[in-house]
Amino acid sequence: MESKNSYITFGAQMGDANADQAVGPHLEELNLLLDRYCKKSYCKELNELALILRVDGELWHFGIEGCDKLRLSKKQGYITMDIGMPESKWKNQMPNSIRDFLISHLVLSLELMIKRLKKELFAVNEAELWADISRVKERFLVS
């Protein structure tokens, strides 16, 4: 089922301008790939799989690393998860390290989301989701 809006979204809250400058371009490219390859519904009960990246910086410090706060709203039709990125994962890091962090936590978040959806007895088209995510990952890591 094709959708006009993005089905997998990856928003962000940046801790400062330096965090945005270091991480933002990679996240933007990842979102373009998600929009290109994952624009279909993988679970009929949901309108969106929403990831929120919380990047530590000098203005805001979220104090989390990795996946956190999985929330499912059956009424609103979405599932969301926060991903914490401490300064040590982006400050003075090579672009490929930042990209590896983003894609590995995207995959881990989706795995955790699917596990929760299955627990709630939601049908998830996993084969198609992972095939599409594989294309995203392949293109993201070679860019």
mmCIF file of N, CA and C in Angstrom:
data_model
loop_
_atom_site.group_PDB
_atom_site.id
_atom_site.type_symbol
_atom_site.label_atom_id
_atom_site.label_comp_id
_atom_site.label_asym_id
_atom_site.label_seq_id
_atom_site.Cartn_x
_atom_site.Cartn_y
_atom_site.Cartn_z
ATOM 1 N N MET A 1 0.835 -1.173 0.000
ATOM 2 C CA MET A 1 0.000 0.000 0.000
ATOM 3 C C MET A 1 0.884 1.241 0.000
ATOM 4 N N GLU A 2 0.800 2.054 -1.007
ATOM 5 C CA GLU A 2 1.596 3.271 -1.105
ATOM 6 C C GLU A 2 0.961 4.389 -0.294
ATOM 7 N N SER A 3 1.787 5.257 0.221
ATOM 8 C CA SER A 3 1.326 6.375 1.031
ATOM 9 C C SER A 3 1.944 7.659 0.512
ATOM 10 N N LYS A 4 1.219 8.772 0.653
ATOM 11 C CA LYS A 4 1.762 10.064 0.234
ATOM 12 C C LYS A 4 2.761 10.592 1.251
ATOM 13 N N ASN A 5 2.553 10.293 2.520
ATOM 14 C CA ASN A 5 3.433 10.762 3.579
ATOM 15 C C ASN A 5 4.461 9.695 3.911
ATOM 16 N N SER A 6 5.522 10.118 4.571
ATOM 17 C CA SER A 6 6.535 9.171 5.016
ATOM 18 C C SER A 6 5.924 8.225 6.034
ATOM 19 N N TYR A 7 6.292 6.969 5.959
ATOM 20 C CA TYR A 7 5.789 5.981 6.911
ATOM 21 C C TYR A 7 6.779 5.803 8.062
ATOM 22 N N ILE A 8 8.064 5.784 7.731
ATOM 23 C CA ILE A 8 9.102 5.742 8.759
ATOM 24 C C ILE A 8 9.723 7.130 8.810
ATOM 25 N N THR A 9 9.562 7.792 9.947
ATOM 26 C CA THR A 9 10.121 9.134 10.100
ATOM 27 C C THR A 9 11.243 9.086 11.131
ATOM 28 N N PHE A 10 12.216 9.967 10.945
ATOM 29 C CA PHE A 10 13.376 10.015 11.836
ATOM 30 C C PHE A 10 13.646 11.481 12.142
ATOM 31 N N GLY A 11 12.958 11.986 13.148
ATOM 32 C CA GLY A 11 13.123 13.378 13.557
ATOM 33 C C GLY A 11 14.290 13.512 14.519
ATOM 34 N N ALA A 12 14.580 14.755 14.909
ATOM 35 C CA ALA A 12 15.711 14.972 15.808
ATOM 36 C C ALA A 12 15.523 16.210 16.662
ATOM 37 N N GLN A 13 16.139 16.151 17.816
ATOM 38 C CA GLN A 13 16.283 17.306 18.690
ATOM 39 C C GLN A 13 17.778 17.418 18.956
ATOM 40 N N MET A 14 18.367 18.477 18.422
ATOM 41 C CA MET A 14 19.811 18.657 18.519
ATOM 42 C C MET A 14 20.160 19.478 19.756
ATOM 43 N N GLY A 15 21.209 19.059 20.448
ATOM 44 C CA GLY A 15 21.624 19.712 21.683
ATOM 45 C C GLY A 15 22.279 21.057 21.505
ATOM 46 N N ASP A 16 22.771 21.344 20.310
ATOM 47 C CA ASP A 16 23.335 22.655 19.997
ATOM 48 C C ASP A 16 23.643 22.717 18.502
ATOM 49 N N ALA A 17 24.139 23.863 18.055
ATOM 50 C CA ALA A 17 24.423 24.056 16.627
ATOM 51 C C ALA A 17 25.525 23.122 16.134
ATOM 52 N N ASN A 18 26.506 22.834 16.970
ATOM 53 C CA ASN A 18 27.586 21.932 16.561
ATOM 54 C C ASN A 18 27.066 20.511 16.342
ATOM 55 N N ALA A 19 26.157 20.080 17.192
ATOM 56 C CA ALA A 19 25.544 18.755 17.020
ATOM 57 C C ALA A 19 24.775 18.710 15.709
ATOM 58 N N ASP A 20 24.037 19.773 15.438
ATOM 59 C CA ASP A 20 23.271 19.839 14.195
ATOM 60 C C ASP A 20 24.190 19.818 12.980
ATOM 61 N N GLN A 21 25.280 20.543 13.057
ATOM 62 C CA GLN A 21 26.224 20.592 11.938
ATOM 63 C C GLN A 21 26.887 19.230 11.708
ATOM 64 N N ALA A 22 27.183 18.515 12.784
ATOM 65 C CA ALA A 22 27.857 17.221 12.663
ATOM 66 C C ALA A 22 26.915 16.097 12.250
ATOM 67 N N VAL A 23 25.704 16.089 12.798
ATOM 68 C CA VAL A 23 24.788 14.960 12.611
ATOM 69 C C VAL A 23 23.705 15.252 11.575
ATOM 70 N N GLY A 24 23.250 16.498 11.521
ATOM 71 C CA GLY A 24 22.123 16.877 10.676
ATOM 72 C C GLY A 24 22.201 16.437 9.225
ATOM 73 N N PRO A 25 23.317 16.688 8.528
ATOM 74 C CA PRO A 25 23.382 16.286 7.114
ATOM 75 C C PRO A 25 23.220 14.776 6.901
ATOM 76 N N HIS A 26 23.759 13.980 7.812
ATOM 77 C CA HIS A 26 23.635 12.520 7.698
ATOM 78 C C HIS A 26 22.192 12.078 7.943
ATOM 79 N N LEU A 27 21.570 12.690 8.941
ATOM 80 C CA LEU A 27 20.180 12.355 9.243
ATOM 81 C C LEU A 27 19.261 12.769 8.097
ATOM 82 N N GLU A 28 19.553 13.910 7.499
ATOM 83 C CA GLU A 28 18.753 14.366 6.357
ATOM 84 C C GLU A 28 18.852 13.384 5.194
ATOM 85 N N GLU A 29 20.054 12.919 4.919
ATOM 86 C CA GLU A 29 20.229 11.942 3.839
ATOM 87 C C GLU A 29 19.515 10.629 4.160
ATOM 88 N N LEU A 30 19.598 10.195 5.407
ATOM 89 C CA LEU A 30 18.914 8.969 5.814
ATOM 90 C C LEU A 30 17.404 9.116 5.648
ATOM 91 N N ASN A 31 16.868 10.267 6.005
ATOM 92 C CA ASN A 31 15.433 10.509 5.834
ATOM 93 C C ASN A 31 15.017 10.489 4.367
ATOM 94 N N LEU A 32 15.858 11.024 3.496
ATOM 95 C CA LEU A 32 15.552 10.984 2.060
ATOM 96 C C LEU A 32 15.489 9.543 1.562
ATOM 97 N N LEU A 33 16.411 8.718 2.032
ATOM 98 C CA LEU A 33 16.410 7.305 1.638
ATOM 99 C C LEU A 33 15.199 6.566 2.210
ATOM 100 N N LEU A 34 14.849 6.850 3.459
ATOM 101 C CA LEU A 34 13.653 6.237 4.050
ATOM 102 C C LEU A 34 12.413 6.645 3.274
ATOM 103 N N ASP A 35 12.359 7.907 2.899
ATOM 104 C CA ASP A 35 11.206 8.390 2.139
ATOM 105 C C ASP A 35 11.140 7.739 0.758
ATOM 106 N N ARG A 36 12.287 7.483 0.197
ATOM 107 C CA ARG A 36 12.333 6.886 -1.146
ATOM 108 C C ARG A 36 11.984 5.396 -1.139
ATOM 109 N N TYR A 37 12.526 4.659 -0.176
ATOM 110 C CA TYR A 37 12.396 3.203 -0.197
ATOM 111 C C TYR A 37 11.364 2.635 0.781
ATOM 112 N N CYS A 38 10.907 3.423 1.733
ATOM 113 C CA CYS A 38 10.000 2.908 2.774
ATOM 114 C C CYS A 38 8.730 3.745 2.855
ATOM 115 N N LYS A 39 8.148 4.028 1.727
ATOM 116 C CA LYS A 39 6.983 4.911 1.686
ATOM 117 C C LYS A 39 5.669 4.134 1.727
ATOM 118 N N LYS A 40 5.735 2.891 2.117
ATOM 119 C CA LYS A 40 4.525 2.064 2.165
ATOM 120 C C LYS A 40 4.249 1.642 3.599
ATOM 121 N N SER A 41 3.051 1.210 3.846
ATOM 122 C CA SER A 41 2.663 0.745 5.173
ATOM 123 C C SER A 41 3.131 -0.697 5.370
ATOM 124 N N TYR A 42 3.727 -0.955 6.521
ATOM 125 C CA TYR A 42 4.167 -2.306 6.857
ATOM 126 C C TYR A 42 3.274 -2.936 7.926
ATOM 127 N N CYS A 43 2.340 -2.142 8.442
ATOM 128 C CA CYS A 43 1.407 -2.608 9.472
ATOM 129 C C CYS A 43 0.124 -1.806 9.305
ATOM 130 N N LYS A 44 -0.958 -2.485 8.947
ATOM 131 C CA LYS A 44 -2.191 -1.762 8.600
ATOM 132 C C LYS A 44 -2.773 -0.964 9.759
ATOM 133 N N GLU A 45 -2.445 -1.331 10.993
ATOM 134 C CA GLU A 45 -2.979 -0.608 12.155
ATOM 135 C C GLU A 45 -2.252 0.706 12.433
ATOM 136 N N LEU A 46 -1.111 0.913 11.776
ATOM 137 C CA LEU A 46 -0.297 2.095 12.067
ATOM 138 C C LEU A 46 -0.143 3.004 10.853
ATOM 139 N N ASN A 47 -0.088 4.294 11.132
ATOM 140 C CA ASN A 47 0.172 5.298 10.097
ATOM 141 C C ASN A 47 1.632 5.717 10.065
ATOM 142 N N GLU A 48 2.370 5.417 11.140
ATOM 143 C CA GLU A 48 3.740 5.916 11.215
ATOM 144 C C GLU A 48 4.568 5.104 12.199
ATOM 145 N N LEU A 49 5.822 4.891 11.816
ATOM 146 C CA LEU A 49 6.862 4.405 12.713
ATOM 147 C C LEU A 49 7.781 5.606 12.912
ATOM 148 N N ALA A 50 7.799 6.173 14.105
ATOM 149 C CA ALA A 50 8.494 7.441 14.337
ATOM 150 C C ALA A 50 9.690 7.269 15.265
ATOM 151 N N LEU A 51 10.850 7.628 14.757
ATOM 152 C CA LEU A 51 12.073 7.620 15.549
ATOM 153 C C LEU A 51 12.441 9.067 15.858
ATOM 154 N N ILE A 52 12.908 9.304 17.074
ATOM 155 C CA ILE A 52 13.313 10.650 17.467
ATOM 156 C C ILE A 52 14.727 10.575 18.016
ATOM 157 N N LEU A 53 15.650 11.215 17.319
ATOM 158 C CA LEU A 53 17.048 11.250 17.725
ATOM 159 C C LEU A 53 17.251 12.410 18.691
ATOM 160 N N ARG A 54 17.789 12.124 19.862
ATOM 161 C CA ARG A 54 18.087 13.151 20.871
ATOM 162 C C ARG A 54 19.613 13.243 20.970
ATOM 163 N N VAL A 55 20.169 14.308 20.400
ATOM 164 C CA VAL A 55 21.618 14.459 20.312
ATOM 165 C C VAL A 55 22.099 15.415 21.404
ATOM 166 N N ASP A 56 22.940 14.912 22.297
ATOM 167 C CA ASP A 56 23.479 15.750 23.370
ATOM 168 C C ASP A 56 24.354 16.862 22.810
ATOM 169 N N GLY A 57 24.289 18.005 23.468
ATOM 170 C CA GLY A 57 25.126 19.143 23.117
ATOM 171 C C GLY A 57 25.278 20.037 24.329
ATOM 172 N N GLU A 58 25.762 21.249 24.087
ATOM 173 C CA GLU A 58 25.985 22.169 25.204
ATOM 174 C C GLU A 58 24.694 22.789 25.721
ATOM 175 N N LEU A 59 23.699 22.968 24.874
ATOM 176 C CA LEU A 59 22.437 23.571 25.314
ATOM 177 C C LEU A 59 21.496 22.549 25.934
ATOM 178 N N TRP A 60 21.405 21.380 25.321
ATOM 179 C CA TRP A 60 20.541 20.316 25.825
ATOM 180 C C TRP A 60 21.353 19.046 25.972
ATOM 181 N N HIS A 61 21.162 18.415 27.110
ATOM 182 C CA HIS A 61 21.833 17.146 27.383
ATOM 183 C C HIS A 61 20.750 16.162 27.819
ATOM 184 N N PHE A 62 20.508 15.158 27.018
ATOM 185 C CA PHE A 62 19.410 14.227 27.265
ATOM 186 C C PHE A 62 19.823 13.059 28.156
ATOM 187 N N GLY A 63 21.114 12.767 28.176
ATOM 188 C CA GLY A 63 21.619 11.745 29.083
ATOM 189 C C GLY A 63 21.241 10.319 28.747
ATOM 190 N N ILE A 64 20.962 10.045 27.483
ATOM 191 C CA ILE A 64 20.658 8.665 27.085
ATOM 192 C C ILE A 64 21.542 8.278 25.908
ATOM 193 N N GLU A 65 21.847 7.003 25.830
ATOM 194 C CA GLU A 65 22.559 6.473 24.668
ATOM 195 C C GLU A 65 21.797 5.262 24.168
ATOM 196 N N GLY A 66 21.488 5.290 22.888
ATOM 197 C CA GLY A 66 20.780 4.172 22.292
ATOM 198 C C GLY A 66 19.276 4.299 22.410
ATOM 199 N N CYS A 67 18.604 3.179 22.279
ATOM 200 C CA CYS A 67 17.138 3.139 22.218
ATOM 201 C C CYS A 67 16.519 3.315 23.598
ATOM 202 N N ASP A 68 15.457 4.117 23.641
ATOM 203 C CA ASP A 68 14.819 4.446 24.909
ATOM 204 C C ASP A 68 13.368 4.852 24.654
ATOM 205 N N LYS A 69 12.517 4.628 25.621
ATOM 206 C CA LYS A 69 11.132 5.120 25.613
ATOM 207 C C LYS A 69 10.311 4.689 24.394
ATOM 208 N N LEU A 70 10.121 3.423 24.258
ATOM 209 C CA LEU A 70 9.236 2.894 23.214
ATOM 210 C C LEU A 70 7.793 3.173 23.614
ATOM 211 N N ARG A 71 7.048 3.818 22.727
ATOM 212 C CA ARG A 71 5.652 4.154 23.007
ATOM 213 C C ARG A 71 4.783 3.763 21.815
ATOM 214 N N LEU A 72 3.671 3.102 22.118
ATOM 215 C CA LEU A 72 2.710 2.705 21.096
ATOM 216 C C LEU A 72 1.389 3.401 21.382
ATOM 217 N N SER A 73 0.855 4.093 20.390
ATOM 218 C CA SER A 73 -0.468 4.707 20.519
ATOM 219 C C SER A 73 -1.396 4.025 19.519
ATOM 220 N N LYS A 74 -2.191 3.096 20.019
ATOM 221 C CA LYS A 74 -3.148 2.414 19.146
ATOM 222 C C LYS A 74 -4.196 3.398 18.641
ATOM 223 N N LYS A 75 -4.622 4.287 19.510
ATOM 224 C CA LYS A 75 -5.659 5.258 19.151
ATOM 225 C C LYS A 75 -5.181 6.214 18.053
ATOM 226 N N GLN A 76 -3.950 6.709 18.176
ATOM 227 C CA GLN A 76 -3.400 7.652 17.198
ATOM 228 C C GLN A 76 -2.757 6.941 16.000
ATOM 229 N N GLY A 77 -2.489 5.647 16.130
ATOM 230 C CA GLY A 77 -1.946 4.873 15.018
ATOM 231 C C GLY A 77 -0.467 5.073 14.757
ATOM 232 N N TYR A 78 0.338 5.116 15.833
ATOM 233 C CA TYR A 78 1.780 5.231 15.631
ATOM 234 C C TYR A 78 2.533 4.512 16.741
ATOM 235 N N ILE A 79 3.793 4.232 16.451
ATOM 236 C CA ILE A 79 4.725 3.723 17.454
ATOM 237 C C ILE A 79 5.967 4.590 17.342
ATOM 238 N N THR A 80 6.555 4.921 18.483
ATOM 239 C CA THR A 80 7.703 5.822 18.477
ATOM 240 C C THR A 80 8.770 5.348 19.452
ATOM 241 N N MET A 81 9.990 5.748 19.170
ATOM 242 C CA MET A 81 11.101 5.425 20.055
ATOM 243 C C MET A 81 12.121 6.551 20.002
ATOM 244 N N ASP A 82 12.674 6.867 21.164
ATOM 245 C CA ASP A 82 13.768 7.830 21.237
ATOM 246 C C ASP A 82 15.086 7.092 21.044
ATOM 247 N N ILE A 83 16.030 7.781 20.419
ATOM 248 C CA ILE A 83 17.394 7.269 20.291
ATOM 249 C C ILE A 83 18.317 8.358 20.816
ATOM 250 N N GLY A 84 19.039 8.043 21.872
ATOM 251 C CA GLY A 84 19.965 9.011 22.456
ATOM 252 C C GLY A 84 21.344 8.898 21.829
ATOM 253 N N MET A 85 21.930 10.060 21.526
ATOM 254 C CA MET A 85 23.272 10.108 20.946
ATOM 255 C C MET A 85 24.128 11.058 21.786
ATOM 256 N N PRO A 86 25.004 10.510 22.644
ATOM 257 C CA PRO A 86 25.858 11.369 23.459
ATOM 258 C C PRO A 86 26.913 12.084 22.608
ATOM 259 N N GLU A 87 27.470 13.139 23.169
ATOM 260 C CA GLU A 87 28.488 13.910 22.441
ATOM 261 C C GLU A 87 29.641 13.034 21.966
ATOM 262 N N SER A 88 30.007 12.040 22.755
ATOM 263 C CA SER A 88 31.143 11.183 22.396
ATOM 264 C C SER A 88 30.916 10.422 21.093
ATOM 265 N N LYS A 89 29.665 10.312 20.663
ATOM 266 C CA LYS A 89 29.351 9.586 19.431
ATOM 267 C C LYS A 89 29.354 10.480 18.196
ATOM 268 N N TRP A 90 29.425 11.814 18.384
ATOM 269 C CA TRP A 90 29.450 12.690 17.211
ATOM 270 C C TRP A 90 30.599 13.699 17.241
ATOM 271 N N LYS A 91 31.000 14.140 18.425
ATOM 272 C CA LYS A 91 32.043 15.166 18.530
ATOM 273 C C LYS A 91 33.400 14.566 18.176
ATOM 274 N N ASN A 92 34.095 15.204 17.237
ATOM 275 C CA ASN A 92 35.409 14.747 16.762
ATOM 276 C C ASN A 92 35.370 13.333 16.185
ATOM 277 N N GLN A 93 34.229 12.954 15.621
ATOM 278 C CA GLN A 93 34.078 11.629 15.011
ATOM 279 C C GLN A 93 34.084 11.751 13.487
ATOM 280 N N MET A 94 34.544 10.710 12.849
ATOM 281 C CA MET A 94 34.522 10.656 11.392
ATOM 282 C C MET A 94 33.073 10.464 10.930
ATOM 283 N N PRO A 95 32.745 10.969 9.734
ATOM 284 C CA PRO A 95 31.375 10.818 9.225
ATOM 285 C C PRO A 95 30.880 9.371 9.205
ATOM 286 N N ASN A 96 31.762 8.421 8.861
ATOM 287 C CA ASN A 96 31.302 7.027 8.803
ATOM 288 C C ASN A 96 30.916 6.496 10.184
ATOM 289 N N SER A 97 31.530 6.994 11.247
ATOM 290 C CA SER A 97 31.150 6.584 12.605
ATOM 291 C C SER A 97 29.760 7.097 12.959
ATOM 292 N N ILE A 98 29.474 8.326 12.572
ATOM 293 C CA ILE A 98 28.151 8.911 12.817
ATOM 294 C C ILE A 98 27.098 8.140 12.028
ATOM 295 N N ARG A 99 27.411 7.839 10.769
ATOM 296 C CA ARG A 99 26.470 7.111 9.916
ATOM 297 C C ARG A 99 26.222 5.697 10.457
ATOM 298 N N ASP A 100 27.280 5.041 10.923
ATOM 299 C CA ASP A 100 27.132 3.702 11.511
ATOM 300 C C ASP A 100 26.218 3.745 12.733
ATOM 301 N N PHE A 101 26.399 4.759 13.578
ATOM 302 C CA PHE A 101 25.544 4.904 14.757
ATOM 303 C C PHE A 101 24.088 5.063 14.335
ATOM 304 N N LEU A 102 23.833 5.940 13.385
ATOM 305 C CA LEU A 102 22.456 6.204 12.954
ATOM 306 C C LEU A 102 21.794 4.963 12.374
ATOM 307 N N ILE A 103 22.468 4.280 11.459
ATOM 308 C CA ILE A 103 21.830 3.143 10.794
ATOM 309 C C ILE A 103 21.676 1.960 11.753
ATOM 310 N N SER A 104 22.664 1.725 12.608
ATOM 311 C CA SER A 104 22.549 0.592 13.531
ATOM 312 C C SER A 104 21.423 0.817 14.542
ATOM 313 N N HIS A 105 21.236 2.059 14.971
ATOM 314 C CA HIS A 105 20.155 2.334 15.921
ATOM 315 C C HIS A 105 18.790 2.409 15.232
ATOM 316 N N LEU A 106 18.774 2.761 13.970
ATOM 317 C CA LEU A 106 17.527 2.666 13.201
ATOM 318 C C LEU A 106 17.080 1.206 13.159
ATOM 319 N N VAL A 107 17.995 0.322 12.811
ATOM 320 C CA VAL A 107 17.680 -1.108 12.711
ATOM 321 C C VAL A 107 17.259 -1.668 14.072
ATOM 322 N N LEU A 108 18.012 -1.351 15.116
ATOM 323 C CA LEU A 108 17.670 -1.844 16.450
ATOM 324 C C LEU A 108 16.301 -1.329 16.890
ATOM 325 N N SER A 109 16.018 -0.067 16.630
ATOM 326 C CA SER A 109 14.709 0.506 16.985
ATOM 327 C C SER A 109 13.579 -0.220 16.273
ATOM 328 N N LEU A 110 13.769 -0.482 14.990
ATOM 329 C CA LEU A 110 12.735 -1.192 14.234
ATOM 330 C C LEU A 110 12.534 -2.607 14.773
ATOM 331 N N GLU A 111 13.627 -3.271 15.142
ATOM 332 C CA GLU A 111 13.509 -4.610 15.733
ATOM 333 C C GLU A 111 12.678 -4.562 17.013
ATOM 334 N N LEU A 112 12.948 -3.574 17.866
ATOM 335 C CA LEU A 112 12.210 -3.442 19.126
ATOM 336 C C LEU A 112 10.749 -3.073 18.880
ATOM 337 N N MET A 113 10.510 -2.225 17.893
ATOM 338 C CA MET A 113 9.136 -1.856 17.543
ATOM 339 C C MET A 113 8.353 -3.075 17.058
ATOM 340 N N ILE A 114 8.970 -3.861 16.192
ATOM 341 C CA ILE A 114 8.309 -5.058 15.663
ATOM 342 C C ILE A 114 7.999 -6.040 16.788
ATOM 343 N N LYS A 115 8.947 -6.212 17.688
ATOM 344 C CA LYS A 115 8.723 -7.105 18.833
ATOM 345 C C LYS A 115 7.495 -6.655 19.630
ATOM 346 N N ARG A 116 7.390 -5.362 19.877
ATOM 347 C CA ARG A 116 6.237 -4.832 20.621
ATOM 348 C C ARG A 116 4.944 -5.015 19.832
ATOM 349 N N LEU A 117 4.991 -4.736 18.534
ATOM 350 C CA LEU A 117 3.788 -4.879 17.708
ATOM 351 C C LEU A 117 3.307 -6.328 17.675
ATOM 352 N N LYS A 118 4.243 -7.263 17.591
ATOM 353 C CA LYS A 118 3.870 -8.682 17.603
ATOM 354 C C LYS A 118 3.255 -9.069 18.947
ATOM 355 N N LYS A 119 3.797 -8.513 20.025
ATOM 356 C CA LYS A 119 3.236 -8.770 21.358
ATOM 357 C C LYS A 119 1.783 -8.295 21.431
ATOM 358 N N GLU A 120 1.489 -7.206 20.733
ATOM 359 C CA GLU A 120 0.127 -6.656 20.693
ATOM 360 C C GLU A 120 -0.733 -7.334 19.618
ATOM 361 N N LEU A 121 -0.152 -8.345 18.953
ATOM 362 C CA LEU A 121 -0.830 -9.123 17.907
ATOM 363 C C LEU A 121 -1.134 -8.311 16.648
ATOM 364 N N PHE A 122 -0.295 -7.328 16.356
ATOM 365 C CA PHE A 122 -0.402 -6.577 15.107
ATOM 366 C C PHE A 122 0.333 -7.367 14.022
ATOM 367 N N ALA A 123 -0.235 -7.402 12.839
ATOM 368 C CA ALA A 123 0.418 -8.058 11.702
ATOM 369 C C ALA A 123 1.407 -7.074 11.080
ATOM 370 N N VAL A 124 2.649 -7.506 10.953
ATOM 371 C CA VAL A 124 3.703 -6.663 10.388
ATOM 372 C C VAL A 124 4.298 -7.383 9.190
ATOM 373 N N ASN A 125 4.415 -6.680 8.076
ATOM 374 C CA ASN A 125 5.035 -7.246 6.882
ATOM 375 C C ASN A 125 6.552 -7.105 7.027
ATOM 376 N N GLU A 126 7.126 -8.006 7.817
ATOM 377 C CA GLU A 126 8.553 -7.929 8.129
ATOM 378 C C GLU A 126 9.444 -8.155 6.918
ATOM 379 N N ALA A 127 9.095 -9.106 6.081
ATOM 380 C CA ALA A 127 9.944 -9.417 4.927
ATOM 381 C C ALA A 127 10.122 -8.187 4.046
ATOM 382 N N GLU A 128 9.038 -7.512 3.762
ATOM 383 C CA GLU A 128 9.115 -6.319 2.920
ATOM 384 C C GLU A 128 9.838 -5.177 3.642
ATOM 385 N N LEU A 129 9.556 -5.008 4.926
ATOM 386 C CA LEU A 129 10.226 -3.962 5.701
ATOM 387 C C LEU A 129 11.734 -4.155 5.683
ATOM 388 N N TRP A 130 12.198 -5.367 5.992
ATOM 389 C CA TRP A 130 13.645 -5.599 6.056
ATOM 390 C C TRP A 130 14.300 -5.535 4.677
ATOM 391 N N ALA A 131 13.584 -5.920 3.646
ATOM 392 C CA ALA A 131 14.133 -5.777 2.287
ATOM 393 C C ALA A 131 14.323 -4.300 1.957
ATOM 394 N N ASP A 132 13.340 -3.481 2.309
ATOM 395 C CA ASP A 132 13.439 -2.042 2.042
ATOM 396 C C ASP A 132 14.514 -1.389 2.904
ATOM 397 N N ILE A 133 14.592 -1.770 4.169
ATOM 398 C CA ILE A 133 15.616 -1.217 5.064
ATOM 399 C C ILE A 133 17.006 -1.630 4.586
ATOM 400 N N SER A 134 17.133 -2.826 4.050
ATOM 401 C CA SER A 134 18.413 -3.279 3.509
ATOM 402 C C SER A 134 18.880 -2.366 2.375
ATOM 403 N N ARG A 135 17.949 -1.957 1.515
ATOM 404 C CA ARG A 135 18.290 -1.025 0.431
ATOM 405 C C ARG A 135 18.716 0.335 0.994
ATOM 406 N N VAL A 136 18.000 0.799 1.996
ATOM 407 C CA VAL A 136 18.354 2.072 2.638
ATOM 408 C C VAL A 136 19.756 1.980 3.230
ATOM 409 N N LYS A 137 20.006 0.923 3.977
ATOM 410 C CA LYS A 137 21.300 0.738 4.644
ATOM 411 C C LYS A 137 22.441 0.678 3.636
ATOM 412 N N GLU A 138 22.239 -0.093 2.590
ATOM 413 C CA GLU A 138 23.269 -0.244 1.557
ATOM 414 C C GLU A 138 23.633 1.107 0.942
ATOM 415 N N ARG A 139 22.649 1.898 0.595
ATOM 416 C CA ARG A 139 22.904 3.191 -0.039
ATOM 417 C C ARG A 139 23.444 4.220 0.951
ATOM 418 N N PHE A 140 22.984 4.159 2.193
ATOM 419 C CA PHE A 140 23.416 5.121 3.207
ATOM 420 C C PHE A 140 24.882 4.923 3.576
ATOM 421 N N LEU A 141 25.308 3.676 3.684
ATOM 422 C CA LEU A 141 26.676 3.410 4.117
ATOM 423 C C LEU A 141 27.707 3.582 3.009
ATOM 424 N N VAL A 142 27.287 3.622 1.761
ATOM 425 C CA VAL A 142 28.252 3.838 0.672
ATOM 426 C C VAL A 142 28.309 5.293 0.227
ATOM 427 N N SER A 143 27.423 6.117 0.747
ATOM 428 C CA SER A 143 27.407 7.537 0.358
ATOM 429 C C SER A 143 28.584 8.272 0.946
#
